[in-house]
């Protein structure tokens, strides 16, 4: 019996559950989840730190061999069960403890969203600074006092003063969480899908404009060479593992976000094709972000290896020197803030559906509770960079600790669990039906997918995991 979008595995009706209204809407939402700070903030700085093109090549390999199979697995779980993360596992393998994977994922979503919304808040502050021409004015006024002050020194001080302060970052992050909650109140179609359908094209347009600008800068070629000409002497085991971790983070795999979005897909959505489109868009945008950032850095003689502060310090220094810098800075920070927004929506939705469907709250209340819990994590994360920096857990402040345990422990574990679940535990007929859409499509990739999920992905993830813990 073909499953209708309104029926679960046992044929029970889900009259209240929505689906995305169009295929494109599903792709826009999932791509919105994937495309975020991971692409525009994390990918460029990781590439900058790990030697450029060689990192890019390994990253592409990781997307293809790990990211895509895992994304298909998550979509499959969600689209078959049409339930929240914990509920999906419970429905597919009732009476087992697998639903704990889902429950833990919700906790991971809370922790990720806690620190992610702090950085998202920074992007709002920086959009504001760009709008008020603050980079330029701040550098100019510092140079009045100390004529040989470098723009990058001034902007570093500005950034540190802001990020370690108490109220402003918390206020921006709170605003960001509130915007998320507001969008989710609209529901799946009128909230998530509509916002994604509006925001994603704007995002692509902004990216295209920024790219054209970067490519026409004098000295752009050198930046492109850094990004596209591999130097394999820089590759170490560390590079490979960093690239895998980046692929997980960027594609939103490993903690069930995509299970939720899969659960809103109707039963005729081709999950393989959707995963390819989403992965393709995600990768393209990471590459475009590189094309925006590296030529700009090189043409103003600034090395792009600053790490996490790349977009908050290095780039503003570039914008200060660039003709039309006011305009480009503004476009850039709007771009980053929008990208962050569509990603945080998916993380918050993972929490909301859990409180709604597994705990049994109304959607409205689930949104309030999720936003509140996230806010508490976010406040602690933000303060831990400043006044609470002395309180350490395992030698790290709370912010770094959250980043560390999610990307090095929970996400690899979650990804391995999802991969083993679909590879070994899920009924083969369910997998086959999901891939072939009940024999309507060829599903030629079924066997390679299953073996990737059974053996290859868990093995590689295990290595990433050991490396993340510093055990190899
Ligand atoms: N993929 C997003 C980015 O690139 C972040 C994100 C959203 C995420 N949902 C996730 C990361 C789930 C890990 C897991 O910024």
CSV table of C-alpha atoms and ligand atoms in Angstrom, one decimal:
chain,number,residue,atom,x,y,z
A,1,UNK,CA,0.0,0.0,0.0
A,2,UNK,CA,1.5,3.3,-1.0
A,3,UNK,CA,1.9,5.5,2.1
A,4,UNK,CA,0.0,8.8,1.8
A,5,UNK,CA,1.6,11.8,3.4
A,6,UNK,CA,-1.1,11.7,6.0
A,7,UNK,CA,-0.6,8.1,7.1
A,8,UNK,CA,2.1,6.5,9.2
A,9,UNK,CA,3.5,3.0,8.8
A,10,UNK,CA,0.6,1.4,10.6
A,11,UNK,CA,-1.8,3.3,8.4
A,12,UNK,CA,-2.8,5.6,11.3
A,13,UNK,CA,-3.9,9.0,10.3
A,14,UNK,CA,-1.9,12.1,11.0
A,15,UNK,CA,-4.5,14.7,10.3
A,16,UNK,CA,-2.6,17.5,12.0
A,17,UNK,CA,0.8,17.0,10.2
A,18,UNK,CA,1.8,19.3,7.4
A,19,UNK,CA,4.0,18.6,4.4
A,20,UNK,CA,5.9,21.1,2.3
A,21,UNK,CA,3.6,22.2,-0.5
A,22,UNK,CA,6.1,22.0,-3.4
A,23,UNK,CA,9.3,20.0,-4.2
A,24,UNK,CA,11.1,23.3,-4.6
A,25,UNK,CA,9.9,24.4,-1.2
A,26,UNK,CA,11.3,21.2,0.3
A,27,UNK,CA,14.7,21.8,-1.4
A,28,UNK,CA,14.7,25.5,-0.4
A,29,UNK,CA,14.0,24.6,3.2
A,30,UNK,CA,16.6,21.8,3.4
A,31,UNK,CA,19.2,23.9,1.5
A,32,UNK,CA,18.4,26.7,3.9
A,33,UNK,CA,19.2,24.4,6.8
A,34,UNK,CA,22.5,23.3,5.2
A,35,UNK,CA,23.6,26.7,4.0
A,36,UNK,CA,24.6,28.8,7.0
A,37,UNK,CA,27.5,30.0,9.0
A,38,UNK,CA,29.1,26.7,8.2
A,39,UNK,CA,29.5,27.8,4.6
A,40,UNK,CA,30.2,31.4,4.9
A,41,UNK,CA,32.0,31.6,8.2
A,42,UNK,CA,33.5,28.2,9.0
A,43,UNK,CA,34.3,26.8,5.6
A,44,UNK,CA,36.5,29.8,4.4
A,45,UNK,CA,38.4,29.9,7.7
A,46,UNK,CA,39.0,26.2,7.8
A,47,UNK,CA,40.2,26.3,4.2
A,48,UNK,CA,42.4,29.3,5.1
A,49,UNK,CA,43.9,27.5,8.0
A,50,UNK,CA,44.3,24.2,6.2
A,51,UNK,CA,46.2,25.3,3.1
A,52,UNK,CA,43.5,26.1,0.6
A,53,UNK,CA,42.8,24.0,-2.5
A,54,UNK,CA,44.0,20.7,-1.1
A,55,UNK,CA,41.5,21.0,1.8
A,56,UNK,CA,38.8,21.9,-0.8
A,57,UNK,CA,39.4,18.7,-2.7
A,58,UNK,CA,39.3,16.5,0.4
A,59,UNK,CA,36.2,18.3,1.5
A,60,UNK,CA,34.5,17.5,-1.8
A,61,UNK,CA,35.4,13.8,-1.3
A,62,UNK,CA,33.8,13.9,2.2
A,63,UNK,CA,30.6,15.5,0.9
A,64,UNK,CA,30.3,12.9,-1.8
A,65,UNK,CA,31.2,9.8,0.2
A,66,UNK,CA,29.9,10.7,3.7
A,67,UNK,CA,27.6,13.7,3.5
A,68,UNK,CA,25.3,12.5,0.7
A,69,UNK,CA,24.7,9.0,2.0
A,70,UNK,CA,23.9,10.4,5.5
A,71,UNK,CA,21.6,13.0,4.1
A,72,UNK,CA,19.7,10.4,2.2
A,73,UNK,CA,19.5,8.3,5.3
A,74,UNK,CA,18.1,11.1,7.3
A,75,UNK,CA,15.6,12.1,4.7
A,76,UNK,CA,14.6,8.4,4.4
A,77,UNK,CA,14.0,8.1,8.2
A,78,UNK,CA,11.9,11.2,8.3
A,79,UNK,CA,9.9,10.7,5.1
A,80,UNK,CA,9.0,7.2,6.0
A,81,UNK,CA,8.0,7.9,9.6
A,82,UNK,CA,6.6,11.4,9.3
A,83,UNK,CA,7.3,12.1,12.9
A,84,UNK,CA,9.7,14.1,15.1
A,85,UNK,CA,13.3,12.9,15.6
A,86,UNK,CA,12.6,10.6,18.6
A,87,UNK,CA,9.2,9.6,17.3
A,88,UNK,CA,10.6,8.6,13.9
A,89,UNK,CA,13.0,6.0,15.5
A,90,UNK,CA,10.2,4.8,17.8
A,91,UNK,CA,7.9,4.3,14.9
A,92,UNK,CA,10.4,2.5,12.7
A,93,UNK,CA,11.7,0.2,15.4
A,94,UNK,CA,9.1,0.1,18.1
A,95,UNK,CA,10.0,-1.3,21.5
A,96,UNK,CA,13.7,-0.7,21.2
A,97,UNK,CA,16.0,1.9,22.6
A,98,UNK,CA,16.7,3.5,19.3
A,99,UNK,CA,14.5,6.4,20.1
A,100,UNK,CA,17.2,7.6,22.5
A,101,UNK,CA,19.3,8.5,19.4
A,102,UNK,CA,16.4,10.9,18.6
A,103,UNK,CA,16.1,12.2,22.1
A,104,UNK,CA,19.8,12.9,22.4
A,105,UNK,CA,19.7,14.6,19.1
A,106,UNK,CA,17.2,17.1,20.5
A,107,UNK,CA,19.6,17.9,23.3
A,108,UNK,CA,22.4,18.3,20.7
A,109,UNK,CA,20.2,20.7,18.7
A,110,UNK,CA,19.7,22.8,21.9
A,111,UNK,CA,23.4,23.0,22.6
A,112,UNK,CA,24.3,23.8,19.0
A,113,UNK,CA,21.6,26.4,18.7
A,114,UNK,CA,22.9,27.9,22.0
A,115,UNK,CA,26.3,28.9,20.6
A,116,UNK,CA,25.1,29.2,17.0
A,117,UNK,CA,22.7,31.9,18.0
A,118,UNK,CA,25.4,33.8,19.7
A,119,UNK,CA,27.4,34.0,16.5
A,120,UNK,CA,24.2,34.8,14.6
A,121,UNK,CA,23.6,37.7,17.0
A,122,UNK,CA,27.1,38.9,16.1
A,123,UNK,CA,26.1,38.9,12.4
A,124,UNK,CA,23.2,41.2,13.3
A,125,UNK,CA,25.5,43.6,15.2
A,126,UNK,CA,27.9,43.6,12.2
A,127,UNK,CA,25.1,44.3,9.8
A,128,UNK,CA,24.2,47.2,12.0
A,129,UNK,CA,27.8,48.4,12.1
A,130,UNK,CA,28.0,48.1,8.3
A,131,UNK,CA,24.8,50.1,8.0
A,132,UNK,CA,26.1,52.9,10.3
A,133,UNK,CA,29.5,52.9,8.6
A,134,UNK,CA,31.0,52.0,11.9
A,135,UNK,CA,34.1,50.2,10.5
A,136,UNK,CA,35.3,53.3,8.7
A,137,UNK,CA,34.5,55.7,11.4
A,138,UNK,CA,36.1,53.6,14.1
A,139,UNK,CA,39.3,53.2,12.2
A,140,UNK,CA,39.4,56.9,11.2
A,141,UNK,CA,38.9,58.1,14.8
A,142,UNK,CA,41.5,55.7,16.1
A,143,UNK,CA,43.9,57.1,13.5
A,144,UNK,CA,43.3,60.6,14.6
A,145,UNK,CA,44.7,59.7,18.0
A,146,UNK,CA,47.4,57.3,16.8
A,147,UNK,CA,48.1,58.0,13.1
A,148,UNK,CA,49.9,54.7,12.4
A,149,UNK,CA,47.2,52.5,13.9
A,150,UNK,CA,46.4,49.7,11.5
A,151,UNK,CA,42.8,49.1,10.5
A,152,UNK,CA,43.1,45.4,11.5
A,153,UNK,CA,44.3,46.3,15.0
A,154,UNK,CA,41.5,48.7,15.5
A,155,UNK,CA,38.9,46.3,14.2
A,156,UNK,CA,40.3,43.4,16.3
A,157,UNK,CA,40.0,45.6,19.4
A,158,UNK,CA,36.4,46.5,18.4
A,159,UNK,CA,35.5,42.9,17.9
A,160,UNK,CA,37.0,41.6,21.1
A,161,UNK,CA,35.4,44.4,23.1
A,162,UNK,CA,32.0,43.5,21.6
A,163,UNK,CA,32.2,39.7,21.8
A,164,UNK,CA,33.3,39.8,25.4
A,165,UNK,CA,30.8,42.4,26.6
A,166,UNK,CA,27.7,41.5,28.5
A,167,UNK,CA,24.5,42.9,27.2
A,168,UNK,CA,24.8,43.8,23.5
A,169,UNK,CA,25.6,40.3,22.2
A,170,UNK,CA,22.8,38.8,24.4
A,171,UNK,CA,20.3,41.3,23.1
A,172,UNK,CA,21.2,40.6,19.5
A,173,UNK,CA,21.1,36.9,20.0
A,174,UNK,CA,17.7,37.2,21.8
A,175,UNK,CA,16.4,39.2,18.9
A,176,UNK,CA,17.6,36.4,16.6
A,177,UNK,CA,15.9,33.7,18.6
A,178,UNK,CA,12.7,35.7,18.7
A,179,UNK,CA,12.7,36.1,14.9
A,180,UNK,CA,13.1,32.3,14.6
A,181,UNK,CA,10.3,31.6,16.9
A,182,UNK,CA,8.1,34.1,15.0
A,183,UNK,CA,8.7,32.3,11.7
A,184,UNK,CA,8.1,28.9,13.2
A,185,UNK,CA,4.8,30.1,14.6
A,186,UNK,CA,3.6,30.4,11.0
A,187,UNK,CA,3.9,26.6,10.8
A,188,UNK,CA,5.5,24.4,8.1
A,189,UNK,CA,4.1,25.8,4.9
A,190,UNK,CA,3.4,29.4,5.9
A,191,UNK,CA,6.4,29.7,8.2
A,192,UNK,CA,9.4,27.6,7.2
A,193,UNK,CA,8.6,27.0,3.6
A,194,UNK,CA,7.6,30.5,2.8
A,195,UNK,CA,10.6,32.1,4.6
A,196,UNK,CA,12.9,29.7,2.8
A,197,UNK,CA,11.3,30.4,-0.6
A,198,UNK,CA,11.8,34.1,0.0
A,199,UNK,CA,15.2,34.1,1.7
A,200,UNK,CA,17.1,31.6,-0.4
A,201,UNK,CA,16.8,33.5,-3.7
A,202,UNK,CA,17.8,36.7,-2.0
A,203,UNK,CA,20.8,34.9,-0.6
A,204,UNK,CA,21.8,33.6,-4.0
A,205,UNK,CA,21.5,37.1,-5.5
A,206,UNK,CA,23.6,38.7,-2.8
A,207,UNK,CA,26.2,36.0,-3.2
A,208,UNK,CA,26.4,36.5,-7.0
A,209,UNK,CA,26.8,40.2,-6.6
A,210,UNK,CA,29.6,39.8,-4.0
A,211,UNK,CA,31.3,37.3,-6.2
A,212,UNK,CA,31.4,39.5,-9.2
A,213,UNK,CA,32.8,42.3,-7.1
A,214,UNK,CA,35.6,40.1,-5.7
A,215,UNK,CA,36.6,38.7,-9.0
A,216,UNK,CA,37.0,42.2,-10.4
A,217,UNK,CA,39.4,43.3,-7.7
A,218,UNK,CA,43.0,43.8,-8.6
A,219,UNK,CA,45.0,40.8,-7.5
A,220,UNK,CA,42.0,38.5,-7.5
A,221,UNK,CA,44.0,35.9,-9.4
A,222,UNK,CA,46.3,35.2,-6.5
A,223,UNK,CA,43.4,34.6,-4.1
A,224,UNK,CA,41.9,32.2,-6.6
A,225,UNK,CA,45.2,30.4,-7.0
A,226,UNK,CA,45.3,29.9,-3.2
A,227,UNK,CA,41.8,28.5,-3.3
A,228,UNK,CA,42.0,26.3,-6.4
A,229,UNK,CA,45.6,25.2,-6.8
A,230,UNK,CA,46.2,22.3,-4.4
A,231,UNK,CA,49.4,22.1,-2.4
A,232,UNK,CA,49.4,18.5,-1.1
A,233,UNK,CA,52.4,19.0,1.0
A,234,UNK,CA,50.1,20.7,3.5
A,235,UNK,CA,47.8,17.7,3.8
A,236,UNK,CA,48.0,15.7,7.0
A,237,UNK,CA,45.6,13.2,8.7
A,238,UNK,CA,44.3,16.3,10.6
A,239,UNK,CA,43.3,17.9,7.3
A,240,UNK,CA,41.3,14.9,6.2
A,241,UNK,CA,39.5,14.7,9.5
A,242,UNK,CA,38.9,18.5,9.7
A,243,UNK,CA,37.3,18.2,6.2
A,244,UNK,CA,35.0,15.4,7.3
A,245,UNK,CA,33.9,17.3,10.3
A,246,UNK,CA,33.3,20.4,8.2
A,247,UNK,CA,31.2,18.3,5.7
A,248,UNK,CA,28.9,17.1,8.6
A,249,UNK,CA,28.5,20.5,10.0
A,250,UNK,CA,27.9,22.2,6.7
A,251,UNK,CA,25.4,19.7,5.5
A,252,UNK,CA,23.5,19.6,8.8
A,253,UNK,CA,23.8,15.9,9.1
A,254,UNK,CA,24.4,13.9,12.3
A,255,UNK,CA,21.7,15.1,14.6
A,256,UNK,CA,18.3,14.7,13.0
A,257,UNK,CA,17.6,18.2,11.6
A,258,UNK,CA,17.2,16.6,8.2
A,259,UNK,CA,15.0,13.9,9.6
A,260,UNK,CA,12.5,16.6,10.5
A,261,UNK,CA,12.6,18.2,7.1
A,262,UNK,CA,12.4,14.7,5.5
A,263,UNK,CA,9.2,14.2,7.6
A,264,UNK,CA,7.6,17.1,5.9
A,265,UNK,CA,8.3,15.7,2.4
A,266,UNK,CA,5.4,14.0,0.7
A,267,UNK,CA,5.8,10.4,-0.2
A,268,UNK,CA,6.6,11.0,-3.9
A,269,UNK,CA,9.5,13.3,-3.2
A,270,UNK,CA,12.6,11.7,-4.7
A,271,UNK,CA,14.9,11.7,-1.7
A,272,UNK,CA,18.1,10.9,-3.7
A,273,UNK,CA,17.6,13.7,-6.1
A,274,UNK,CA,16.6,16.1,-3.3
A,275,UNK,CA,19.7,15.2,-1.3
A,276,UNK,CA,21.9,15.8,-4.4
A,277,UNK,CA,20.3,19.2,-5.1
A,278,UNK,CA,20.8,20.2,-1.4
A,279,UNK,CA,24.3,18.9,-1.3
A,280,UNK,CA,25.1,20.6,-4.6
A,281,UNK,CA,23.8,23.9,-3.5
A,282,UNK,CA,25.5,23.7,-0.1
A,283,UNK,CA,28.8,23.0,-1.7
A,284,UNK,CA,28.4,25.6,-4.4
A,285,UNK,CA,27.7,28.2,-1.8
A,286,UNK,CA,30.7,27.3,0.3
A,287,UNK,CA,32.8,27.6,-2.9
A,288,UNK,CA,31.3,30.9,-3.8
A,289,UNK,CA,32.0,32.2,-0.2
A,290,UNK,CA,35.6,31.2,-0.8
A,291,UNK,CA,35.5,33.1,-4.2
A,292,UNK,CA,34.2,36.2,-2.3
A,293,UNK,CA,36.7,36.0,0.5
A,294,UNK,CA,40.1,34.9,-0.7
A,295,UNK,CA,40.5,37.3,-3.7
A,296,UNK,CA,39.4,40.1,-1.4
A,297,UNK,CA,42.0,39.2,1.2
A,298,UNK,CA,44.8,38.8,-1.3
A,299,UNK,CA,44.1,41.9,-3.2
A,300,UNK,CA,44.5,43.9,0.1
A,301,UNK,CA,47.5,41.8,1.3
A,302,UNK,CA,45.7,40.3,4.2
A,303,UNK,CA,46.4,36.6,4.9
A,304,UNK,CA,43.2,34.6,5.2
A,305,UNK,CA,44.3,32.3,8.1
A,306,UNK,CA,42.9,34.3,11.0
A,307,UNK,CA,40.6,31.4,12.1
A,308,UNK,CA,37.1,32.1,13.5
A,309,UNK,CA,37.6,35.9,13.4
A,310,UNK,CA,38.1,35.8,9.6
A,311,UNK,CA,34.7,37.3,8.8
A,312,UNK,CA,34.5,39.6,11.8
A,313,UNK,CA,38.0,41.1,11.7
A,314,UNK,CA,39.8,40.3,8.5
A,315,UNK,CA,36.9,41.0,6.1
A,316,UNK,CA,35.9,44.4,7.7
A,317,UNK,CA,39.6,45.4,7.3
A,318,UNK,CA,39.2,44.5,3.7
A,319,UNK,CA,36.0,46.4,3.3
A,320,UNK,CA,37.5,49.5,4.9
A,321,UNK,CA,40.2,49.6,2.2
A,322,UNK,CA,37.9,48.6,-0.7
A,323,UNK,CA,36.2,51.2,-3.0
A,324,UNK,CA,32.5,51.0,-2.3
A,325,UNK,CA,33.3,49.1,0.9
A,326,UNK,CA,30.3,50.5,2.7
A,327,UNK,CA,27.9,48.9,0.2
A,328,UNK,CA,29.8,45.6,0.0
A,329,UNK,CA,30.1,45.2,3.7
A,330,UNK,CA,26.4,45.8,4.2
A,331,UNK,CA,25.5,43.2,1.5
A,332,UNK,CA,28.0,40.7,3.0
A,333,UNK,CA,26.6,40.9,6.6
A,334,UNK,CA,23.0,40.8,5.4
A,335,UNK,CA,24.0,37.7,3.5
A,336,UNK,CA,25.6,36.0,6.6
A,337,UNK,CA,22.7,36.9,8.8
A,338,UNK,CA,20.1,35.5,6.4
A,339,UNK,CA,22.1,32.3,5.9
A,340,UNK,CA,22.3,31.9,9.7
A,341,UNK,CA,18.6,32.5,10.0
A,342,UNK,CA,17.5,29.6,7.7
A,343,UNK,CA,19.9,27.3,9.5
A,344,UNK,CA,18.7,28.2,13.0
A,345,UNK,CA,15.1,27.7,11.9
A,346,UNK,CA,15.9,24.0,11.2
A,347,UNK,CA,17.6,23.6,14.6
A,348,UNK,CA,14.8,25.2,16.5
A,349,UNK,CA,12.2,23.1,14.5
A,350,UNK,CA,14.0,19.9,15.6
A,351,UNK,CA,13.4,21.0,19.2
A,352,UNK,CA,9.9,22.2,18.6
A,353,UNK,CA,8.6,19.0,16.9
A,354,UNK,CA,10.0,17.0,19.8
A,355,UNK,CA,8.2,19.0,22.5
A,356,UNK,CA,5.1,19.0,20.3
A,357,UNK,CA,4.8,15.4,19.1
A,358,UNK,CA,6.8,13.3,21.7
A,359,UNK,CA,6.1,15.4,24.8
A,360,UNK,CA,2.6,16.4,23.6
A,361,UNK,CA,2.6,20.1,23.9
A,362,UNK,CA,0.7,22.4,21.5
A,363,UNK,CA,2.9,23.8,18.7
A,364,UNK,CA,2.7,27.3,20.1
A,365,UNK,CA,3.8,26.2,23.6
A,366,UNK,CA,6.5,23.9,22.2
A,367,UNK,CA,7.9,27.0,20.3
A,368,UNK,CA,7.9,29.1,23.5
A,369,UNK,CA,9.5,26.3,25.6
A,370,UNK,CA,12.2,25.6,22.9
A,371,UNK,CA,13.0,29.3,22.5
A,372,UNK,CA,13.3,29.7,26.2
A,373,UNK,CA,15.6,26.7,26.7
A,374,UNK,CA,17.7,27.8,23.7
A,375,UNK,CA,17.9,31.3,25.1
A,376,UNK,CA,19.3,30.1,28.5
A,377,UNK,CA,22.0,28.1,26.7
A,378,UNK,CA,22.7,31.1,24.5
A,379,UNK,CA,23.1,33.5,27.4
A,380,UNK,CA,25.5,31.2,29.2
A,381,UNK,CA,27.5,30.7,26.0
A,382,UNK,CA,27.7,34.4,25.3
A,383,UNK,CA,28.7,35.3,28.9
A,384,UNK,CA,31.3,32.5,28.9
A,385,UNK,CA,33.3,34.5,26.3
A,386,UNK,CA,33.5,37.5,28.7
A,387,UNK,CA,32.7,37.7,32.4
A,388,UNK,CA,32.4,34.0,32.9
A,389,UNK,CA,35.5,33.1,30.9
A,390,UNK,CA,37.2,31.8,34.1
A,391,UNK,CA,34.6,29.0,34.6
A,392,UNK,CA,36.1,26.1,32.6
A,393,UNK,CA,34.7,22.7,31.8
A,394,UNK,CA,37.5,20.3,30.8
A,395,UNK,CA,39.7,23.4,30.3
A,396,UNK,CA,37.3,25.1,27.9
A,397,UNK,CA,34.9,27.9,28.4
A,398,UNK,CA,31.2,27.0,28.0
A,399,UNK,CA,31.0,28.3,24.4
A,400,UNK,CA,34.0,26.3,23.2
A,401,UNK,CA,33.0,23.3,25.3
A,402,UNK,CA,29.6,23.3,23.5
A,403,UNK,CA,31.2,23.6,20.1
A,404,UNK,CA,33.7,20.9,21.0
A,405,UNK,CA,31.3,18.3,22.4
A,406,UNK,CA,28.8,18.7,19.6
A,407,UNK,CA,31.1,18.6,16.6
A,408,UNK,CA,33.6,16.1,18.0
A,409,UNK,CA,31.4,13.8,20.1
A,410,UNK,CA,27.7,14.0,19.5
A,411,UNK,CA,27.5,14.7,15.8
A,412,UNK,CA,29.9,11.9,14.8
A,413,UNK,CA,28.1,9.5,17.2
A,414,UNK,CA,24.7,10.6,15.9
A,415,UNK,CA,25.9,10.2,12.3
A,416,UNK,CA,27.2,6.8,13.0
A,417,UNK,CA,24.0,5.7,14.7
A,418,UNK,CA,21.9,7.0,11.9
A,419,UNK,CA,24.1,5.3,9.4
A,420,UNK,CA,24.1,1.9,11.2
A,421,UNK,CA,20.4,2.2,11.8
A,422,UNK,CA,19.5,2.5,8.1
A,423,UNK,CA,22.3,0.1,7.0
A,424,UNK,CA,21.6,-2.7,9.4
A,425,UNK,CA,18.4,-2.2,11.4
A,426,UNK,CA,15.8,-0.7,9.2
A,427,UNK,CA,13.7,-3.2,7.3
A,428,UNK,CA,15.2,-3.7,3.9
A,429,UNK,CA,11.8,-3.3,2.2
A,430,UNK,CA,11.3,0.1,3.8
A,431,UNK,CA,14.7,1.2,2.5
A,432,UNK,CA,14.0,-0.1,-1.0
A,433,UNK,CA,10.5,1.5,-1.0
A,434,UNK,CA,11.9,4.8,0.1
A,435,UNK,CA,14.7,4.8,-2.5
A,436,UNK,CA,12.6,3.6,-5.4
A,437,UNK,CA,9.4,5.4,-4.3
A,438,UNK,CA,7.7,2.0,-4.2
A,439,UNK,CA,9.2,0.8,-7.5
A,440,UNK,CA,8.3,3.9,-9.5
A,441,UNK,CA,12.0,4.9,-9.8
A,442,UNK,CA,15.0,2.8,-10.7
A,443,UNK,CA,16.8,3.3,-7.4
A,444,UNK,CA,20.1,2.1,-9.0
A,445,UNK,CA,22.1,3.5,-6.1
A,446,UNK,CA,20.4,1.3,-3.5
A,447,UNK,CA,23.3,-1.2,-3.0
A,448,UNK,CA,26.1,1.3,-3.0
A,449,UNK,CA,24.1,3.4,-0.6
A,450,UNK,CA,23.5,0.5,1.8
A,451,UNK,CA,27.1,-0.5,1.8
A,452,UNK,CA,28.2,3.0,2.3
A,453,UNK,CA,25.9,3.2,5.3
A,454,UNK,CA,26.8,-0.2,6.7
A,455,UNK,CA,30.5,-0.1,6.6
A,456,UNK,CA,32.2,2.9,5.0
A,457,UNK,CA,30.5,5.8,6.8
A,458,UNK,CA,30.6,4.2,10.3
A,459,UNK,CA,34.3,3.3,9.8
A,460,UNK,CA,35.3,6.8,8.7
A,461,UNK,CA,33.2,8.5,11.3
A,462,UNK,CA,34.8,6.3,13.9
A,463,UNK,CA,38.2,7.7,12.9
A,464,UNK,CA,36.9,11.2,13.0
A,465,UNK,CA,35.6,10.5,16.4
A,466,UNK,CA,38.8,9.2,17.8
A,467,UNK,CA,40.7,12.1,16.2
A,468,UNK,CA,38.2,14.5,17.7
A,469,UNK,CA,38.9,13.1,21.2
A,470,UNK,CA,42.6,13.3,20.5
A,471,UNK,CA,43.0,9.5,20.7
A,472,UNK,CA,44.8,9.2,17.4
B,1,LIG,N1,24.5,23.4,8.4
B,1,LIG,C1,24.4,24.7,9.0
B,1,LIG,C2,25.5,25.5,8.6
B,1,LIG,O1,26.2,25.2,7.7
B,1,LIG,C3,24.3,24.5,10.5
B,1,LIG,C4,23.3,23.5,11.0
B,1,LIG,C5,22.0,23.6,10.9
B,1,LIG,C6,23.6,22.3,11.6
B,1,LIG,N2,21.5,22.4,11.3
B,1,LIG,C7,22.5,21.6,11.8
B,1,LIG,C8,24.8,21.7,11.9
B,1,LIG,C9,22.4,20.4,12.3
B,1,LIG,C10,24.8,20.5,12.5
B,1,LIG,C11,23.6,19.8,12.6
B,1,LIG,O2,25.7,26.6,9.2
